[in-house]
Coordinates of C-alpha atoms in Angstrom, one line a residue:
X1114 CA -10.2 5.8 22.6
X1115 CA -12.0 7.7 19.8
X1116 CA -12.1 10.9 17.9
X1117 CA -15.5 12.6 17.8
X1118 CA -15.1 15.0 14.8
X1119 CA -12.9 17.4 12.9
X1120 CA -12.6 20.5 15.0
X1121 CA -10.5 23.4 13.6
X1122 CA -7.4 24.5 11.8
X1123 CA -4.8 27.2 12.5
X1124 CA -3.4 29.0 9.5
X1125 CA -0.5 31.5 9.2
X1126 CA -1.5 34.4 7.0
X1127 CA 0.8 37.0 5.5
X1128 CA -1.9 39.7 5.5
X1129 CA -4.0 39.3 8.7
X1130 CA -6.3 42.2 8.1
X1131 CA -7.1 41.3 4.5
X1132 CA -7.7 37.6 5.5
X1133 CA -9.8 38.7 8.5
X1134 CA -11.9 40.9 6.2
X1135 CA -12.3 38.2 3.7
X1136 CA -13.4 35.5 6.2
X1137 CA -15.8 37.8 7.9
X1138 CA -17.3 39.9 5.1
X1139 CA -17.0 37.6 2.1
X1140 CA -17.3 34.2 3.9
X1141 CA -19.6 35.4 6.6
X1142 CA -17.7 33.9 9.6
X1143 CA -17.9 35.4 13.1
X1144 CA -15.0 36.5 15.4
X1145 CA -15.1 34.9 18.8
X1146 CA -11.9 36.5 20.1
X1147 CA -8.9 38.3 18.6
X1148 CA -5.6 40.0 19.6
X1149 CA -2.8 41.7 17.7
X1150 CA -1.5 38.4 16.2
X1151 CA -4.5 36.0 16.0
X1152 CA -8.2 36.0 15.1
X1153 CA -10.5 33.1 16.3
X1154 CA -13.5 32.5 14.0
X1155 CA -16.5 30.2 13.7
X1156 CA -19.4 29.6 11.3
X1157 CA -22.9 30.6 12.4
X1158 CA -23.9 27.1 13.4
X1159 CA -20.6 26.0 15.0
X1160 CA -21.1 25.4 18.7
X1161 CA -17.4 25.5 19.6
X1162 CA -15.3 28.6 20.5
X1163 CA -13.6 28.5 17.1
X1164 CA -13.2 26.4 14.0
X1165 CA -10.6 28.6 12.3
X1166 CA -7.6 30.5 13.7
X1167 CA -5.8 33.1 11.6
X1168 CA -2.3 33.9 12.9
X1169 CA 0.0 36.6 11.5
X1170 CA 3.0 35.1 9.9
X1171 CA 5.9 35.8 7.5
X1172 CA 4.4 33.3 5.0
X1173 CA 1.1 31.6 4.6
X1174 CA 1.2 28.1 6.0
X1175 CA -0.6 25.4 8.1
X1176 CA 0.1 25.4 11.9
X1177 CA -2.1 22.5 12.8
X1178 CA -5.4 20.6 12.3
X1179 CA -7.5 20.0 15.5
X1180 CA -9.6 17.0 16.2
X1181 CA -12.0 16.7 19.2
X1182 CA -12.0 13.4 21.1
X1183 CA -15.1 11.8 22.7
X1184 CA -14.0 12.1 26.3
X1185 CA -11.2 13.2 28.7
X1186 CA -10.3 9.6 29.0
X1187 CA -9.9 9.3 25.2
X1188 CA -7.2 12.0 25.3
X1189 CA -5.2 10.2 27.9
X1190 CA -5.7 6.9 26.0
X1191 CA -4.3 8.4 22.8
X1192 CA -1.3 9.7 24.7
X1193 CA -0.6 6.2 26.1
X1194 CA -1.2 4.6 22.6
X1195 CA 1.2 7.0 21.0
X1196 CA 3.9 6.3 23.6
X1197 CA 3.5 2.6 23.1
X1198 CA 3.6 2.9 19.3
X1199 CA 6.7 5.1 19.4
X1200 CA 4.9 8.2 18.0
X1201 CA 6.4 11.5 19.0
X1202 CA 4.0 13.9 20.7
X1203 CA 3.9 16.8 23.1
X1204 CA 1.3 18.4 25.4
X1205 CA -0.1 21.8 24.5
X1206 CA -1.0 23.3 27.9
X1207 CA -4.1 25.2 28.9
X1208 CA -4.1 28.8 27.7
X1209 CA -1.9 28.3 24.7
X1210 CA -4.9 28.3 22.4
X1211 CA -7.8 30.5 23.5
X1212 CA -11.0 28.7 24.4
X1213 CA -9.3 25.3 24.5
X1214 CA -8.0 23.1 27.2
X1215 CA -5.0 20.8 27.2
X1216 CA -4.2 19.2 23.8
X1217 CA -2.0 16.5 22.4
X1218 CA 0.1 17.6 19.4
X1219 CA 1.8 15.2 17.0
X1220 CA 2.5 14.8 13.3
X1221 CA 1.5 12.2 10.7
X1222 CA 4.2 10.3 8.8
X1223 CA 4.0 13.0 6.0
X1224 CA 4.6 15.7 8.6
X1225 CA 1.0 17.0 8.8
X1226 CA 0.7 18.7 12.3
X1227 CA -2.4 17.6 14.2
X1228 CA -3.7 18.0 17.7
X1229 CA -6.4 16.2 19.8
X1230 CA -8.4 18.0 22.5
X1231 CA -11.4 17.5 24.7
X1232 CA -12.0 20.7 26.7
X1233 CA -13.4 23.5 24.5
X1234 CA -15.5 26.5 25.4
X1235 CA -19.1 26.4 24.0
X1236 CA -20.2 29.4 22.0
X1237 CA -22.7 31.6 23.7
X1238 CA -23.7 35.1 22.7
X1239 CA -25.4 37.9 24.7
X1240 CA -25.6 40.2 21.7
X1241 CA -29.3 40.9 21.0
X1242 CA -28.4 41.2 17.3
X1243 CA -27.2 37.6 17.3
X1244 CA -29.4 35.8 19.8
X1245 CA -31.7 33.3 17.9
X1246 CA -35.3 32.7 18.8
X1247 CA -34.5 29.0 18.0
X1248 CA -32.8 27.3 20.9
X1249 CA -31.2 24.7 18.6
X1250 CA -29.2 27.5 16.8
X1251 CA -26.2 29.1 18.6
X1252 CA -27.1 32.3 16.8
X1253 CA -29.2 33.9 14.1
X1254 CA -28.6 33.1 10.5
X1255 CA -26.4 35.8 9.0
X1256 CA -27.6 38.0 6.3
X1257 CA -24.2 38.8 4.7
X1258 CA -21.4 36.8 3.0
X1259 CA -21.5 33.2 1.9
X1260 CA -22.5 32.2 5.5
X1261 CA -21.4 28.5 5.6
X1262 CA -23.3 26.6 8.2
X1263 CA -20.4 24.8 9.8
X1264 CA -16.8 23.7 9.3
X1265 CA -16.8 20.5 7.3
X1266 CA -13.5 18.9 6.5
X1267 CA -9.7 19.0 5.9
X1268 CA -7.8 18.3 2.7
X1269 CA -4.1 17.7 2.6
X1270 CA -1.6 16.8 -0.2
X1271 CA 1.0 14.1 0.6
X1272 CA 3.6 12.2 -1.4
X1273 CA 2.4 8.7 -0.3
X1274 CA -1.4 8.6 0.0
X1275 CA -1.7 4.9 0.9
X1276 CA 0.9 5.1 3.6
X1277 CA -0.7 8.2 5.2
X1278 CA -4.2 6.7 5.0
X1279 CA -3.1 3.4 6.6
X1280 CA -1.4 5.3 9.5
X1281 CA -4.4 7.6 10.1
X1282 CA -6.7 4.6 10.1
X1283 CA -4.5 2.5 12.3
X1284 CA -3.2 5.1 14.8
X1285 CA -6.1 7.5 14.9
X1286 CA -9.1 5.3 14.2
X1287 CA -10.4 7.3 11.2
X1288 CA -12.2 5.0 8.7
X1289 CA -11.3 4.8 5.0
X1290 CA -14.3 5.5 2.9
X1291 CA -13.3 5.7 -0.8
X1292 CA -10.2 6.1 -2.9
X1293 CA -8.9 6.7 -6.5
X1294 CA -6.3 4.3 -7.8
X1295 CA -4.1 4.9 -10.9
X1296 CA -3.3 2.4 -13.6
X1297 CA 0.0 1.5 -11.9
X1298 CA -1.7 0.8 -8.6
X1299 CA -0.6 4.1 -7.1
X1300 CA -3.1 5.7 -4.7
X1301 CA -4.1 9.1 -6.1
X1302 CA -6.5 10.0 -3.3
X1303 CA -8.2 8.7 -0.2
X1304 CA -11.1 10.1 1.8
X1305 CA -11.6 9.2 5.4
X1306 CA -14.2 10.0 8.1
X1307 CA -14.9 9.3 11.8
X1308 CA -18.4 10.6 11.5
X1309 CA -21.2 9.8 9.1
X1310 CA -19.9 12.4 6.6
X1311 CA -18.4 11.2 3.4
X1312 CA -15.1 12.5 4.6
X1313 CA -13.6 14.5 7.5
X1314 CA -10.2 14.5 5.9
X1315 CA -9.1 14.0 2.3
X1316 CA -5.6 12.9 1.2
X1317 CA -4.5 13.9 -2.3
X1318 CA -1.3 12.8 -4.1
X1319 CA 1.1 15.7 -4.4
X1320 CA 2.2 15.4 -8.0
X1321 CA 5.2 17.7 -7.4
X1322 CA 6.6 15.3 -4.7
X1323 CA 7.3 18.3 -2.4
X1324 CA 5.8 16.7 0.7
X1325 CA 2.8 17.6 2.9
X1326 CA 0.7 20.6 2.0
X1327 CA -2.6 21.9 3.1
X1328 CA -4.9 21.6 0.1
X1329 CA -7.9 23.5 1.4
X1330 CA -10.2 24.4 4.3
X1331 CA -13.7 25.9 4.5
X1332 CA -14.6 28.8 3.8
X1333 CA -10.9 36.0 -4.2
X1334 CA -9.7 34.4 -7.1
X1335 CA -11.9 31.5 -8.4
X1336 CA -9.9 28.4 -9.2
X1337 CA -12.5 25.8 -10.1
X1338 CA -16.2 25.4 -10.2
X1339 CA -19.1 25.3 -9.6
X1340 CA -19.0 21.6 -10.1
X1341 CA -20.2 18.3 -8.5
X1342 CA -17.8 15.7 -7.1
X1343 CA -18.8 12.2 -8.3
X1344 CA -17.0 10.6 -5.4
X1345 CA -19.1 12.2 -2.7
X1346 CA -22.0 13.8 -4.6
X1347 CA -21.2 17.3 -3.2
X1348 CA -21.4 20.5 -5.2
X1349 CA -18.2 22.6 -4.9
X1350 CA -16.5 25.9 -5.6
X1351 CA -12.8 26.5 -5.0
X1352 CA -11.1 29.9 -4.7
X1353 CA -8.2 31.6 -2.9
X1354 CA -8.3 34.0 0.1
X1355 CA -6.1 37.1 0.2
X1356 CA -3.1 35.4 1.9
X1357 CA -3.1 32.6 -0.7
X1358 CA -4.9 29.7 1.1
X1359 CA -7.3 27.7 -1.0
X1360 CA -10.9 27.7 0.3
X1361 CA -13.7 25.3 -0.7
X1362 CA -17.4 25.9 -0.1
X1363 CA -19.6 22.9 -0.8
X1364 CA -23.0 21.5 -0.1
X1365 CA -24.6 18.1 -0.2
X1366 CA -22.6 14.9 -0.2
X1367 CA -23.4 11.3 0.8
X1368 CA -23.8 10.2 4.4
X1369 CA -22.4 6.9 5.7
X1370 CA -24.2 4.9 8.4
X1371 CA -23.0 1.3 7.9
X1372 CA -20.5 0.1 10.6
X1373 CA -19.1 -2.5 8.1
X1374 CA -18.5 0.0 5.3
X1375 CA -15.9 -1.1 2.8
X1376 CA -13.7 1.5 1.0
X1377 CA -15.0 2.1 -2.6
X1378 CA -12.4 2.0 -5.4
X1379 CA -12.5 4.6 -8.2
X1380 CA -10.3 3.7 -11.1
X1381 CA -8.2 6.2 -13.0
X1382 CA -10.6 5.8 -16.0
X1383 CA -13.5 7.0 -13.9
X1384 CA -11.5 9.7 -12.1
X1385 CA -12.8 12.5 -14.3
X1386 CA -16.3 11.8 -13.1
X1387 CA -15.0 11.5 -9.5
X1388 CA -13.6 15.0 -9.8
X1389 CA -16.6 16.6 -11.5
X1390 CA -19.5 14.6 -12.8
X1391 CA -20.6 17.8 -14.7
X1392 CA -17.6 17.4 -17.0
X1393 CA -15.0 20.0 -16.1
X1394 CA -11.4 19.1 -15.7
X1395 CA -9.4 19.9 -12.5
X1396 CA -7.0 22.7 -13.2
X1397 CA -3.3 21.9 -12.9
X1398 CA -3.0 24.1 -9.8
X1399 CA -5.6 22.0 -8.0
X1400 CA -3.3 19.0 -8.4
X1401 CA 0.0 20.6 -7.6
X1402 CA -0.5 23.7 -5.3
X1403 CA -1.1 23.8 -1.6
X1404 CA -0.2 25.8 1.6
X1405 CA 3.1 24.8 3.2
X1406 CA 3.5 23.4 6.7
X1407 CA 4.6 26.1 9.2
X1408 CA 8.0 25.7 10.8
X1409 CA 6.4 26.6 14.1
X1410 CA 4.4 23.4 13.8
X1411 CA 7.6 21.5 15.1
X1412 CA 6.6 18.4 13.2
X1413 CA 9.4 16.3 14.6
X1414 CA 10.0 12.6 13.8
X1415 CA 7.2 10.1 13.7
X1416 CA 8.0 6.5 14.2
X1417 CA 5.5 4.1 12.5
X1418 CA 4.8 0.5 13.0

């Protein structure tokens, strides 16, 4: 029973055409499929059918975060584990999400909607303008937009970081890598990964206390940066797309290979270097603002042990 990697996110957007234009022309993502309500996109070196779904909605919000498991057996094992642990879940049947097979949908204690899947179409192009001469590349390197190489990680805001982190580690098997702790012992942030990346998902304390929010996803108003996170060593830039979702582009970051890695503690005193070792302070919006959770996510109750 194991998750392989962070897979994709589905976002509701209030202006589908404007967001589509932004993610294709400014960000340099590619459309795999689209219809009147949804657009499926991927970065140029993503091998899966999609890593981002934009769906037309009345408000901008998160529908779900998708994680790919290591095998078909892992998907069934997670279902049995959730049932035994009293964690509410439901099956998303084949055909519900284009390019993807059956999936297991559930929510974290904070109400963050997630799904696990195994079957996914592999990207393949017959477009001569996109076919790469390099077999290790799914397509040619794009010559327009920011052109991120791949989808990297999720970032969500929650009221209780420590509780959310403990649940994700215990029930999903995602390892805790490093964290920031306040003077009163309150967890201000935790970063977790299942791969050798510094983090596949980040959890940030929601200072407004308004519950779970999507903080950002890959990727035009600039919010913060360029800067360099001391916690991971990655260079970053944060900005907003037309429907209001925060987008981060980043490069670099440490890799983790040790199987017995222990979470690294950052104190509140060193937090400013953790946010940006180049010396800029995080804007207030970065600490308090995030995309809501969509009502269509049907978060439901989650029973924790």
